[in-house]
Amino acid sequence: ELKVEQNPLFLSMQEGKNYTIYCNYSTTSDRLYWYRQDPGKSLESLFVLLSNGAVKQEGRLMASLDTKARLSTLHITAAVHDLSATYFCAPLNFGNEKLTFGTGTRLTIIP
Amino acid sequence: KAGVTQTPRYLIKTRGQQVTLSCSPISGHRSVSWYQQTPGQGLQFLFEYFSETQRNKGNFPGRFSGRQFSNSRSEMNVSTLELGDSALYLCASSLVTGEGPYEQYFGPGTRLTVT
């Protein structure tokens, strides 16, 4: 059974700083998703990473995937308050459409 | 293109009752998945339907069931509601054909409160 470990669980950072969220998973996965969730809202798709070495960037967020290490990272550059949210990684079980979500990282950007 | 829609958005039910939630996927998407989100257990997979067939099922009791119609709309049903069923129920749709990118788009969710 696929297990996902995401850390840190909580992250409080100052505006303008850089930080990285880590997502480790236990078994083979051929796709990995990153989502953002604002309080009381649904999940907003950020990135889909399809292959080893994949790197995607959107604004101040950059995600990467290392399938050999079973590790994905979400890097935040020069954080701004609007990035405050909970971020989830979710590898897809090999061979089906089931997402297994990490515990989420609650990110708070302090002015 | 319209997104994933879920109805109702909010629901209050009493223990022992049953409830039916509805999800309309993005036009052309044939896969619909359901997830339960609670503060204690996080986001958990319930089941996935593709072309009216349940392809995958999570570790939930038989009180949780679902179906998909020929137009890809899906419903999930929870019978004999328990307090622990209070949660945000999310539906996701995906294309699942060709080269991808296999985005999974989530609806706004149905917040179920069981009293």
PDB file of C-alpha atoms in Angstrom, chain A residues 22-32 34 49-56 63-74 91:
ATOM      1  CA  TYR A  22       9.196  17.561   0.961  1.00  0.00           C
ATOM      2  CA  CYS A  23       7.034  14.653  -0.119  1.00  0.00           C
ATOM      3  CA  ASN A  24       8.302  11.080   0.270  1.00  0.00           C
ATOM      4  CA  TYR A  25       6.300   8.089  -0.915  1.00  0.00           C
ATOM      5  CA  SER A  26       6.771   4.416  -0.341  1.00  0.00           C
ATOM      6  CA  THR A  27       6.136   2.550  -3.606  1.00  0.00           C
ATOM      7  CA  THR A  28       6.320   3.059  -7.333  1.00  0.00           C
ATOM      8  CA  SER A  29       4.168   5.823  -8.714  1.00  0.00           C
ATOM      9  CA  ASP A  30       4.015   7.065 -12.272  1.00  0.00           C
ATOM     10  CA  ARG A  31       2.542  10.480 -11.594  1.00  0.00           C
ATOM     11  CA  LEU A  32       2.599  12.947  -8.733  1.00  0.00           C
ATOM     12  CA  TRP A  34       0.583  18.980  -6.015  1.00  0.00           C
ATOM     13  CA  LEU A  49       4.777  15.631 -12.559  1.00  0.00           C
ATOM     14  CA  LEU A  50       4.958  12.764 -14.995  1.00  0.00           C
ATOM     15  CA  SER A  51       8.495  11.453 -15.109  1.00  0.00           C
ATOM     16  CA  ASN A  52      11.763  11.197 -13.271  1.00  0.00           C
ATOM     17  CA  GLY A  53      13.586  14.509 -13.220  1.00  0.00           C
ATOM     18  CA  ALA A  54      10.454  16.465 -14.106  1.00  0.00           C
ATOM     19  CA  VAL A  55      10.550  20.075 -12.992  1.00  0.00           C
ATOM     20  CA  LYS A  56       7.679  22.517 -13.328  1.00  0.00           C
ATOM     21  CA  ALA A  63       8.007  21.377  -8.140  1.00  0.00           C
ATOM     22  CA  SER A  64      10.353  18.522  -8.944  1.00  0.00           C
ATOM     23  CA  LEU A  65      10.176  14.747  -8.970  1.00  0.00           C
ATOM     24  CA  ASP A  66      12.826  12.106  -8.324  1.00  0.00           C
ATOM     25  CA  THR A  67      11.166   8.729  -8.880  1.00  0.00           C
ATOM     26  CA  LYS A  68      14.255   6.771  -7.914  1.00  0.00           C
ATOM     27  CA  ALA A  69      14.376   8.415  -4.506  1.00  0.00           C
ATOM     28  CA  ARG A  70      10.559   8.491  -4.376  1.00  0.00           C
ATOM     29  CA  LEU A  71      10.765  12.138  -3.478  1.00  0.00           C
ATOM     30  CA  SER A  72       9.063  15.266  -4.712  1.00  0.00           C
ATOM     31  CA  THR A  73       9.751  18.804  -3.564  1.00  0.00           C
ATOM     32  CA  LEU A  74       7.781  22.023  -3.747  1.00  0.00           C
ATOM     33  CA  PRO A  91       1.272  10.349  -5.917  1.00  0.00           C
TER      34      PRO A  91
END
